Amino acid sequence: MEQHEIREYFDQHSIQKVKFAFADIDGVLRGKVISRRKFEAGLKSGYGFCNVVFGWDSADNPYDEVKLTGWHSGYPDTPTRIDLSTFRRIPWEDNLPFFIADFSHEDGNDLVACPRSLLKRIARQSEEMGFRAEIAQEFEWFNFRETPQSLHEKDFRNPEPLTPGMFGYSILRPSLETAFYHDLFDLLTEFDVPLEGLHTETGPGVYEAAIHHDEVVRAADKATLFKTAVKEIAYKHGIMATFMAKWNADLPGCSGHIHQSLWTPDGSKNLFYDPGQPDNMSELFRQYLAGQLYCLPHILPMLAPTVNSYKRLVEGAWAPTTVTWSVDNRTTALRVLNHAEAYTRLEQRVSGSDTNPYLAIAASLASGLYGIRHRLTLDIPATVGNGYANKTNGVIPANLWEATRVMKQSPVAAELFGEGFVDHFTQTREWEWRQYARQVSDWELRRYFEII
C-alpha cells in the first residue's frame, strides 16, 4: 500500500494504533505498539529504537565484546524505518495493523547487524545479475499442553506433548485439536503468510508447515512472521510451540529447510530448468549448487546458529552431516528437485527451525550467487544412497564453536556479507557458546555426581 491508501484505510476503520517489529540477530521479533500520530510522524525520518536490541542475546543479556553497541556507547537510539509494503492485519488481535521494520537507510548506510537489511542487499545483487530469486521455507515444530508459567514452574522438565506417540502425516491426530489446527491454516493465511501445506510429523505433538514461495525478501518476512504467529495462535489455545532444533535427544529434530530457484525478472522462466541437460539441471543451476557446496563450511553458523542446532545435525536423524548433494535424496545437505520446470528447485536441508530466516536465506542465496559469479563447476558427483556415509567432500562441524571459528576467519564470508557483519555476528555466536560452556548439565550430574 501507498501512504495515502494506508491513511484512507486508517480513516475508514478508525485506526488509532499500529504494531511494528523487526528481527534481531537471532530472528526474535522486537517491536512495540505506537499511536497513529507517532506512526505518521516517523514515516519519513524513522523511529528511534534503542540499539541494545543488537547488543544483547535472546535472553536480554548484554554481549561483552561486540563493537556496535554496549556500555562503551551508552546504548543510544538508532533510526529504524517501517516498510509500508509489509502492511497486514493481525486477525487474532482484532485486525490490529502490523508492519515490518528494519535498519536500512536511503543513503545505503545500513546497520551492519540488521538481518533484513543484509538480505535486502543480497537480493539487490541477485536482481543486478538478472535474476528473480524465489524462496520458500518450511518448518517443523513441537506443540505442548503448557503455558510459559507452567513450563517455568516445571523447570522445563517433562512438558506434556499435544498428542502422544510417533504418527507422521496423520489425518487422525489433528482431529483431536481441530480448532487449533484450522486456526493455524486460516489465520496465517489472513495474516498474509499463506501455507502450502500443514501436517503432523513423526514425533509427539509435531507439526510441519510449508509456506508458499515468494520473492526472496517477502519470503523471509513471511518465514520470520510465521514462527511468532504460530506461537501466538498456540497461546490462544493453551498450547506452547517450540522451534528448538532438538528439544529431546530421543526424538527427531526440527528442520527449517529452504527451497530456492532463480527465475527471469518477469517470473516467466525457471532458470534452473533445462530439459536438454543431465538431471534437467541448467548450467546456471549447477554453478549455483556448486557455490552452496563450496561456501557451506564458511557460512554454517547462519544456518545453524545455536548450540542446540548441532544436536540435530547427527547421523540417522533426518538431518545432514556431510557436504553432499543429491537428486531427491533426503540424506544429503542439498537436494535437487527437478521433475518439472515449475517445481525445479534446490532444497537446502542443513538449516533447522531455530534459524533466523533472514540470515539463513541470505546465506543460501549469497553462496549460490557466489558460484555463479565465480563460474564454479559442479565437480562433486551426486550422492546415491546413504549421504551420511559419503564423507569425501568433508563433514559438517560438530558444534557452534568450531563452525564460528571457521566463519570468523573466512575471506569467503567477508566477501559475501562484509567484514562488519561477519565480525558482529561471529562475536555473538562466540558469546552464545561461552554461555553454554559455563553451565552444568543434567547429564553431567547423573554421570559424575556419585561415581567420579
Short mmCIF file of C-alpha atoms in Angstrom, two decimals, residues 25-442:
data_model
loop_
_atom_site.label_atom_id
_atom_site.label_comp_id
_atom_site.label_asym_id
_atom_site.label_seq_id
_atom_site.Cartn_x
_atom_site.Cartn_y
_atom_site.Cartn_z
CA ILE A 25 20.30 -11.14 15.22
CA ASP A 26 18.60 -14.34 16.50
CA GLY A 27 15.47 -13.76 14.42
CA VAL A 28 13.46 -12.80 17.50
CA LEU A 29 10.87 -10.13 16.71
CA ARG A 30 11.34 -6.95 18.74
CA GLY A 31 8.87 -4.09 18.43
CA LYS A 32 6.12 -2.06 20.01
CA VAL A 33 2.65 -0.60 19.59
CA ILE A 34 2.64 3.10 18.70
CA SER A 35 -0.06 5.69 18.18
CA ARG A 36 -1.23 6.63 14.71
CA ARG A 37 0.18 10.09 15.27
CA LYS A 38 3.66 8.75 16.00
CA PHE A 39 3.38 6.30 13.11
CA GLU A 40 2.64 9.05 10.60
CA ALA A 41 5.25 11.39 12.05
CA GLY A 42 8.01 8.83 11.61
CA LEU A 43 7.26 7.67 8.09
CA LYS A 44 9.87 9.99 6.62
CA SER A 45 12.52 10.30 9.31
CA GLY A 46 12.16 6.93 11.01
CA TYR A 47 11.67 5.93 14.62
CA GLY A 48 14.32 5.90 17.30
CA PHE A 49 14.89 2.45 18.77
CA CYS A 50 17.46 1.60 21.44
CA ASN A 51 20.29 -0.25 19.73
CA VAL A 52 20.65 -2.58 22.69
CA VAL A 53 18.43 -4.91 20.62
CA PHE A 54 21.59 -5.69 18.65
CA GLY A 55 23.76 -5.62 21.74
CA TRP A 56 22.16 -8.41 23.75
CA ASP A 57 21.28 -12.05 23.28
CA SER A 58 17.93 -13.81 23.16
CA ALA A 59 17.75 -13.69 26.98
CA ASP A 60 18.48 -9.93 27.06
CA ASN A 61 22.00 -10.44 28.44
CA PRO A 62 24.39 -7.79 27.02
CA TYR A 63 27.20 -9.07 24.81
CA ASP A 64 30.63 -8.31 26.19
CA GLU A 65 32.74 -7.76 23.08
CA VAL A 66 30.62 -6.51 20.17
CA LYS A 67 31.75 -3.16 18.76
CA LEU A 68 28.38 -1.94 17.52
CA THR A 69 27.00 -1.01 20.91
CA GLY A 70 27.49 -1.65 24.60
CA TRP A 71 28.24 0.09 27.86
CA HIS A 72 31.01 1.89 25.97
CA SER A 73 28.45 3.54 23.64
CA GLY A 74 25.70 4.19 26.17
CA TYR A 75 23.16 2.22 24.12
CA PRO A 76 21.82 5.16 22.06
CA ASP A 77 18.80 5.19 19.76
CA THR A 78 19.24 4.13 16.16
CA PRO A 79 16.71 5.07 13.47
CA THR A 80 14.52 2.21 12.29
CA ARG A 81 12.22 2.51 9.28
CA ILE A 82 8.87 0.87 8.64
CA ASP A 83 8.42 -0.84 5.29
CA LEU A 84 4.91 0.15 4.18
CA SER A 85 4.78 -2.69 1.66
CA THR A 86 4.64 -5.16 4.57
CA PHE A 87 1.27 -3.87 5.84
CA ARG A 88 -1.02 -6.61 7.09
CA ARG A 89 -3.59 -7.08 9.87
CA ILE A 90 -3.28 -9.41 12.85
CA PRO A 91 -6.53 -11.41 12.79
CA TRP A 92 -6.12 -12.78 16.33
CA GLU A 93 -5.66 -9.19 17.67
CA ASP A 94 -8.84 -7.63 16.31
CA ASN A 95 -7.14 -6.94 12.96
CA LEU A 96 -4.58 -4.60 14.51
CA PRO A 97 -2.43 -3.11 11.68
CA PHE A 98 1.08 -4.50 11.59
CA PHE A 99 4.28 -3.57 9.72
CA ILE A 100 7.81 -4.95 9.46
CA ALA A 101 10.67 -2.55 10.09
CA ASP A 102 14.41 -2.70 9.55
CA PHE A 103 17.53 -0.58 9.86
CA SER A 104 18.03 0.15 6.16
CA HIS A 105 18.57 3.73 5.00
CA GLU A 106 18.20 5.52 1.70
CA ASP A 107 21.86 6.53 1.69
CA GLY A 108 22.91 2.88 1.93
CA ASN A 109 24.35 3.34 5.42
CA ASP A 110 22.51 0.32 6.82
CA LEU A 111 23.11 -1.00 10.31
CA VAL A 112 25.55 -3.88 9.76
CA ALA A 113 23.82 -6.07 12.34
CA CYS A 114 20.35 -5.81 10.80
CA PRO A 115 19.42 -9.19 9.27
CA ARG A 116 16.71 -7.85 6.98
CA SER A 117 18.99 -5.12 5.65
CA LEU A 118 21.62 -7.74 4.87
CA LEU A 119 19.11 -9.85 2.95
CA LYS A 120 17.88 -6.81 1.00
CA ARG A 121 21.47 -6.18 -0.11
CA ILE A 122 21.90 -9.79 -1.28
CA ALA A 123 18.53 -9.59 -3.06
CA ARG A 124 19.71 -6.48 -4.93
CA GLN A 125 22.80 -8.38 -6.06
CA SER A 126 20.55 -11.09 -7.45
CA GLU A 127 18.44 -8.52 -9.30
CA GLU A 128 21.55 -6.81 -10.72
CA MET A 129 22.69 -10.18 -12.06
CA GLY A 130 19.35 -10.51 -13.85
CA PHE A 131 17.62 -12.99 -11.53
CA ARG A 132 14.43 -13.08 -9.53
CA ALA A 133 15.07 -15.29 -6.51
CA GLU A 134 12.06 -17.34 -5.44
CA ILE A 135 12.30 -18.81 -1.96
CA ALA A 136 10.15 -20.82 0.42
CA GLN A 137 10.99 -22.02 3.90
CA GLU A 138 9.28 -24.89 5.68
CA PHE A 139 9.26 -25.53 9.43
CA GLU A 140 8.76 -28.37 11.85
CA TRP A 141 7.92 -27.64 15.48
CA PHE A 142 6.68 -29.35 18.64
CA ASN A 143 3.47 -28.37 20.45
CA PHE A 144 2.83 -28.85 24.18
CA ARG A 145 -0.09 -28.50 26.58
CA GLU A 146 1.79 -25.90 28.57
CA THR A 147 1.95 -22.18 29.25
CA PRO A 148 5.10 -20.12 29.81
CA GLN A 149 4.24 -20.08 33.51
CA SER A 150 3.63 -23.84 33.84
CA LEU A 151 6.80 -24.67 31.95
CA HIS A 152 8.92 -22.41 34.18
CA GLU A 153 7.32 -23.93 37.27
CA LYS A 154 8.31 -27.38 35.95
CA ASP A 155 11.84 -26.09 35.27
CA PHE A 156 11.33 -27.10 31.61
CA ARG A 157 11.18 -30.78 32.55
CA ASN A 158 8.69 -33.29 31.14
CA PRO A 159 6.45 -30.95 29.14
CA GLU A 160 3.20 -32.58 28.09
CA PRO A 161 3.05 -33.15 24.30
CA LEU A 162 -0.07 -32.08 22.45
CA THR A 163 -0.57 -35.67 21.29
CA PRO A 164 1.29 -38.92 22.15
CA GLY A 165 3.42 -41.16 20.02
CA MET A 166 5.00 -41.09 16.59
CA PHE A 167 2.38 -40.51 13.90
CA GLY A 168 3.68 -38.64 10.86
CA TYR A 169 1.26 -37.49 8.15
CA SER A 170 -1.62 -38.45 10.42
CA ILE A 171 -5.16 -37.48 9.50
CA LEU A 172 -6.37 -38.81 12.84
CA ARG A 173 -4.21 -36.84 15.28
CA PRO A 174 -5.15 -33.30 14.13
CA SER A 175 -8.81 -34.17 14.66
CA LEU A 176 -8.10 -34.04 18.41
CA GLU A 177 -7.25 -30.35 18.06
CA THR A 178 -9.40 -29.25 15.15
CA ALA A 179 -9.80 -25.64 16.31
CA PHE A 180 -6.04 -25.12 16.73
CA TYR A 181 -5.15 -26.98 13.53
CA HIS A 182 -7.52 -24.99 11.35
CA ASP A 183 -6.76 -21.71 13.11
CA LEU A 184 -3.14 -22.18 12.10
CA PHE A 185 -4.01 -22.62 8.46
CA ASP A 186 -6.75 -19.98 8.26
CA LEU A 187 -5.33 -17.24 10.50
CA LEU A 188 -1.87 -17.47 8.94
CA THR A 189 -3.48 -17.04 5.52
CA GLU A 190 -5.37 -13.99 6.77
CA PHE A 191 -2.05 -12.69 8.13
CA ASP A 192 -0.57 -12.93 4.61
CA VAL A 193 1.57 -15.93 5.48
CA PRO A 194 -0.24 -18.44 3.27
CA LEU A 195 0.56 -22.10 3.79
CA GLU A 196 1.05 -24.60 1.02
CA GLY A 197 0.54 -27.49 3.40
CA LEU A 198 0.18 -28.41 7.07
CA HIS A 199 0.52 -31.88 8.57
CA THR A 200 1.83 -33.87 11.50
CA GLU A 201 5.43 -35.04 11.51
CA THR A 202 6.92 -38.03 13.28
CA GLY A 203 7.08 -37.33 16.98
CA PRO A 204 4.64 -36.46 19.79
CA GLY A 205 2.83 -33.24 19.01
CA VAL A 206 4.91 -32.32 15.96
CA TYR A 207 3.53 -30.29 13.06
CA GLU A 208 5.16 -29.29 9.80
CA ALA A 209 4.13 -26.40 7.56
CA ALA A 210 5.34 -25.31 4.15
CA ILE A 211 4.90 -21.64 3.25
CA HIS A 212 4.07 -20.69 -0.34
CA HIS A 213 7.14 -19.48 -2.25
CA ASP A 214 7.65 -15.79 -2.95
CA GLU A 215 10.24 -13.19 -3.91
CA VAL A 216 13.20 -13.59 -1.57
CA VAL A 217 12.66 -10.70 0.87
CA ARG A 218 8.92 -11.26 1.11
CA ALA A 219 9.59 -14.97 1.63
CA ALA A 220 11.92 -14.21 4.53
CA ASP A 221 9.39 -11.79 6.00
CA LYS A 222 6.75 -14.50 5.92
CA ALA A 223 9.06 -17.13 7.41
CA THR A 224 10.04 -14.82 10.26
CA LEU A 225 6.45 -13.81 10.99
CA PHE A 226 5.35 -17.44 10.77
CA LYS A 227 7.32 -18.51 13.83
CA THR A 228 5.96 -15.80 16.11
CA ALA A 229 2.44 -16.08 14.67
CA VAL A 230 2.35 -19.83 15.37
CA LYS A 231 3.36 -19.20 18.98
CA GLU A 232 0.71 -16.52 19.41
CA ILE A 233 -2.04 -18.63 17.86
CA ALA A 234 -0.96 -21.54 20.05
CA TYR A 235 -1.20 -19.34 23.17
CA LYS A 236 -4.86 -18.71 22.32
CA HIS A 237 -5.47 -22.46 22.59
CA GLY A 238 -3.48 -23.05 25.78
CA ILE A 239 -0.61 -24.52 23.77
CA MET A 240 3.11 -23.75 23.62
CA ALA A 241 5.02 -24.16 20.38
CA THR A 242 8.79 -24.54 20.28
CA PHE A 243 11.08 -24.13 17.29
CA MET A 244 14.14 -25.54 19.03
CA ALA A 245 16.18 -27.63 16.62
CA LYS A 246 16.30 -30.54 19.07
CA TRP A 247 14.36 -30.39 22.31
CA ASN A 248 14.77 -34.07 23.22
CA ALA A 249 17.72 -36.33 22.47
CA ASP A 250 15.46 -39.33 21.84
CA LEU A 251 13.19 -37.61 19.31
CA PRO A 252 13.77 -36.27 15.79
CA GLY A 253 14.90 -32.68 15.41
CA CYS A 254 13.00 -29.86 13.73
CA SER A 255 14.06 -28.65 10.31
CA GLY A 256 13.77 -25.31 8.57
CA HIS A 257 14.58 -26.37 5.00
CA ILE A 258 14.93 -23.62 2.39
CA HIS A 259 13.70 -24.14 -1.19
CA GLN A 260 15.36 -21.93 -3.81
CA SER A 261 15.19 -21.17 -7.50
CA LEU A 262 16.21 -18.35 -9.86
CA TRP A 263 13.81 -17.01 -12.48
CA THR A 264 13.80 -14.38 -15.19
CA PRO A 265 12.91 -10.92 -13.82
CA ASP A 266 9.32 -11.23 -15.02
CA GLY A 267 8.94 -14.66 -13.42
CA SER A 268 8.14 -16.37 -16.72
CA LYS A 269 11.01 -18.87 -16.86
CA ASN A 270 12.76 -21.00 -14.27
CA LEU A 271 16.46 -20.58 -15.00
CA PHE A 272 17.34 -23.74 -13.07
CA TYR A 273 15.47 -25.96 -15.52
CA ASP A 274 16.96 -27.27 -18.78
CA PRO A 275 15.44 -30.49 -20.16
CA GLY A 276 18.40 -30.83 -22.54
CA GLN A 277 20.92 -31.25 -19.72
CA PRO A 278 21.55 -34.15 -17.32
CA ASP A 279 19.01 -34.26 -14.48
CA ASN A 280 17.19 -31.33 -16.15
CA MET A 281 19.73 -29.03 -14.46
CA SER A 282 20.84 -25.93 -16.34
CA GLU A 283 24.46 -24.82 -16.20
CA LEU A 284 23.31 -21.90 -14.05
CA PHE A 285 21.74 -24.32 -11.58
CA ARG A 286 24.94 -26.37 -11.42
CA GLN A 287 27.00 -23.25 -10.70
CA TYR A 288 24.53 -22.17 -8.01
CA LEU A 289 24.69 -25.60 -6.39
CA ALA A 290 28.48 -25.66 -6.60
CA GLY A 291 28.56 -22.31 -4.83
CA GLN A 292 26.45 -23.60 -1.96
CA LEU A 293 28.65 -26.66 -1.55
CA TYR A 294 31.82 -24.57 -1.62
CA CYS A 295 30.56 -21.91 0.78
CA LEU A 296 28.77 -24.19 3.26
CA PRO A 297 31.71 -24.51 5.71
CA HIS A 298 32.18 -20.71 5.63
CA ILE A 299 28.55 -19.78 6.40
CA LEU A 300 27.37 -22.61 8.64
CA PRO A 301 26.58 -20.52 11.76
CA MET A 302 23.99 -18.61 9.73
CA LEU A 303 22.26 -21.94 9.01
CA ALA A 304 22.90 -23.50 12.44
CA PRO A 305 23.07 -20.51 14.80
CA THR A 306 22.61 -22.02 18.26
CA VAL A 307 24.35 -24.55 20.46
CA ASN A 308 21.24 -26.69 20.11
CA SER A 309 21.37 -26.60 16.29
CA TYR A 310 24.19 -29.13 16.25
CA LYS A 311 22.28 -31.63 18.40
CA ARG A 312 20.01 -32.04 15.37
CA LEU A 313 22.85 -32.49 12.85
CA VAL A 314 23.65 -36.10 13.72
CA GLU A 315 23.63 -39.27 11.67
CA GLY A 316 20.35 -41.03 11.11
CA ALA A 317 18.20 -38.19 12.45
CA TRP A 318 16.76 -36.89 9.14
CA ALA A 319 19.32 -34.06 9.10
CA PRO A 320 22.57 -33.93 7.09
CA THR A 321 26.07 -34.36 8.47
CA THR A 322 28.11 -34.28 5.25
CA VAL A 323 28.82 -31.75 2.49
CA THR A 324 26.85 -33.58 -0.18
CA TRP A 325 24.15 -33.14 -2.81
CA SER A 326 21.71 -35.46 -4.48
CA VAL A 327 18.70 -35.74 -6.71
CA ASP A 328 15.69 -36.31 -4.44
CA ASN A 329 17.60 -37.88 -1.56
CA ARG A 330 16.82 -36.74 1.97
CA THR A 331 20.15 -37.83 3.48
CA THR A 332 22.25 -35.07 1.89
CA ALA A 333 22.84 -31.41 2.69
CA LEU A 334 21.45 -30.22 -0.66
CA ARG A 335 18.61 -31.93 -2.52
CA VAL A 336 17.70 -31.25 -6.14
CA LEU A 337 14.05 -31.47 -7.16
CA ASN A 338 13.76 -31.46 -10.94
CA HIS A 339 10.73 -33.25 -12.37
CA ALA A 340 9.12 -30.17 -13.99
CA GLU A 341 10.06 -26.57 -14.73
CA ALA A 342 7.52 -25.08 -12.34
CA TYR A 343 8.89 -27.11 -9.42
CA THR A 344 12.61 -27.39 -10.19
CA ARG A 345 14.49 -26.05 -7.20
CA LEU A 346 17.25 -26.64 -4.69
CA GLU A 347 16.36 -27.66 -1.14
CA GLN A 348 18.92 -26.69 1.48
CA ARG A 349 18.45 -29.18 4.32
CA VAL A 350 21.05 -28.03 6.84
CA SER A 351 19.07 -25.26 8.49
CA GLY A 352 16.82 -26.10 11.41
CA SER A 353 13.66 -24.46 12.65
CA ASP A 354 15.75 -22.37 15.07
CA THR A 355 17.27 -20.28 12.29
CA ASN A 356 16.84 -16.58 11.74
CA PRO A 357 15.14 -16.80 8.32
CA TYR A 358 16.69 -13.55 7.08
CA LEU A 359 20.20 -14.83 7.76
CA ALA A 360 19.63 -18.42 6.64
CA ILE A 361 18.06 -17.28 3.38
CA ALA A 362 20.73 -14.61 2.84
CA ALA A 363 23.44 -17.21 3.35
CA SER A 364 21.80 -19.63 0.93
CA LEU A 365 21.23 -17.07 -1.81
CA ALA A 366 24.61 -15.37 -1.41
CA SER A 367 26.51 -18.65 -1.63
CA GLY A 368 24.57 -19.70 -4.72
CA LEU A 369 25.27 -16.36 -6.41
CA TYR A 370 28.93 -16.78 -5.44
CA GLY A 371 29.03 -19.96 -7.50
CA ILE A 372 27.53 -18.16 -10.50
CA ARG A 373 29.85 -15.15 -10.25
CA HIS A 374 32.91 -17.36 -9.97
CA ARG A 375 31.62 -19.85 -12.57
CA LEU A 376 32.26 -22.77 -10.25
CA THR A 377 31.96 -26.23 -11.74
CA LEU A 378 29.94 -28.92 -10.04
CA ASP A 379 32.75 -31.47 -9.83
CA ILE A 380 31.32 -33.27 -6.80
CA PRO A 381 29.18 -36.18 -8.02
CA ALA A 382 25.64 -36.58 -6.77
CA THR A 383 25.31 -38.90 -3.81
CA VAL A 384 23.36 -42.07 -4.46
CA GLY A 385 22.24 -43.93 -1.38
CA ASN A 386 23.28 -43.06 2.17
CA GLY A 387 24.56 -39.49 2.36
CA TYR A 388 25.80 -40.00 5.91
CA ALA A 389 28.39 -42.44 4.60
CA ASN A 390 29.75 -40.11 1.90
CA LYS A 391 32.45 -38.07 3.63
CA THR A 392 34.62 -37.47 0.57
CA ASN A 393 33.86 -33.73 0.48
CA GLY A 394 34.00 -33.21 4.23
CA VAL A 395 31.62 -33.22 7.17
CA ILE A 396 29.66 -30.50 8.90
CA PRO A 397 31.41 -29.17 12.05
CA ALA A 398 30.22 -30.79 15.25
CA ASN A 399 29.42 -27.68 17.26
CA LEU A 400 28.82 -23.94 17.16
CA TRP A 401 32.30 -23.04 18.37
CA GLU A 402 34.05 -24.93 15.56
CA ALA A 403 31.70 -23.54 12.92
CA THR A 404 32.06 -19.98 14.19
CA ARG A 405 35.86 -20.09 14.22
CA VAL A 406 35.83 -21.06 10.54
CA MET A 407 33.41 -18.28 9.59
CA LYS A 408 35.23 -15.64 11.63
CA GLN A 409 38.49 -16.22 9.75
CA SER A 410 36.91 -16.81 6.33
CA PRO A 411 37.64 -14.43 3.44
CA VAL A 412 34.69 -16.03 1.65
CA ALA A 413 32.28 -14.97 4.41
CA ALA A 414 33.74 -11.46 4.37
CA GLU A 415 33.25 -11.27 0.61
CA LEU A 416 29.65 -12.46 0.87
CA PHE A 417 28.46 -10.36 3.80
CA GLY A 418 31.09 -7.71 4.57
CA GLU A 419 33.65 -7.67 7.36
CA GLY A 420 31.42 -5.60 9.66
CA PHE A 421 28.60 -8.11 9.66
CA VAL A 422 30.91 -11.12 9.98
CA ASP A 423 32.71 -9.55 12.94
CA HIS A 424 29.48 -8.70 14.75
CA PHE A 425 27.70 -11.97 14.03
CA THR A 426 30.60 -14.25 14.96
CA GLN A 427 31.12 -12.33 18.19
CA THR A 428 27.51 -13.06 19.10
CA ARG A 429 27.94 -16.75 18.30
CA GLU A 430 31.12 -16.98 20.38
CA TRP A 431 29.20 -15.37 23.24
CA GLU A 432 26.45 -17.96 22.82
CA TRP A 433 28.98 -20.77 23.08
CA ARG A 434 30.64 -19.28 26.16
CA GLN A 435 27.30 -19.05 27.97
CA TYR A 436 26.72 -22.73 27.22
CA ALA A 437 30.23 -23.80 28.27
CA ARG A 438 29.72 -22.30 31.74
CA GLN A 439 26.67 -24.45 32.51
CA VAL A 440 26.50 -27.79 34.33
CA SER A 441 24.06 -30.13 32.59
CA ASP A 442 21.79 -32.83 33.98
#
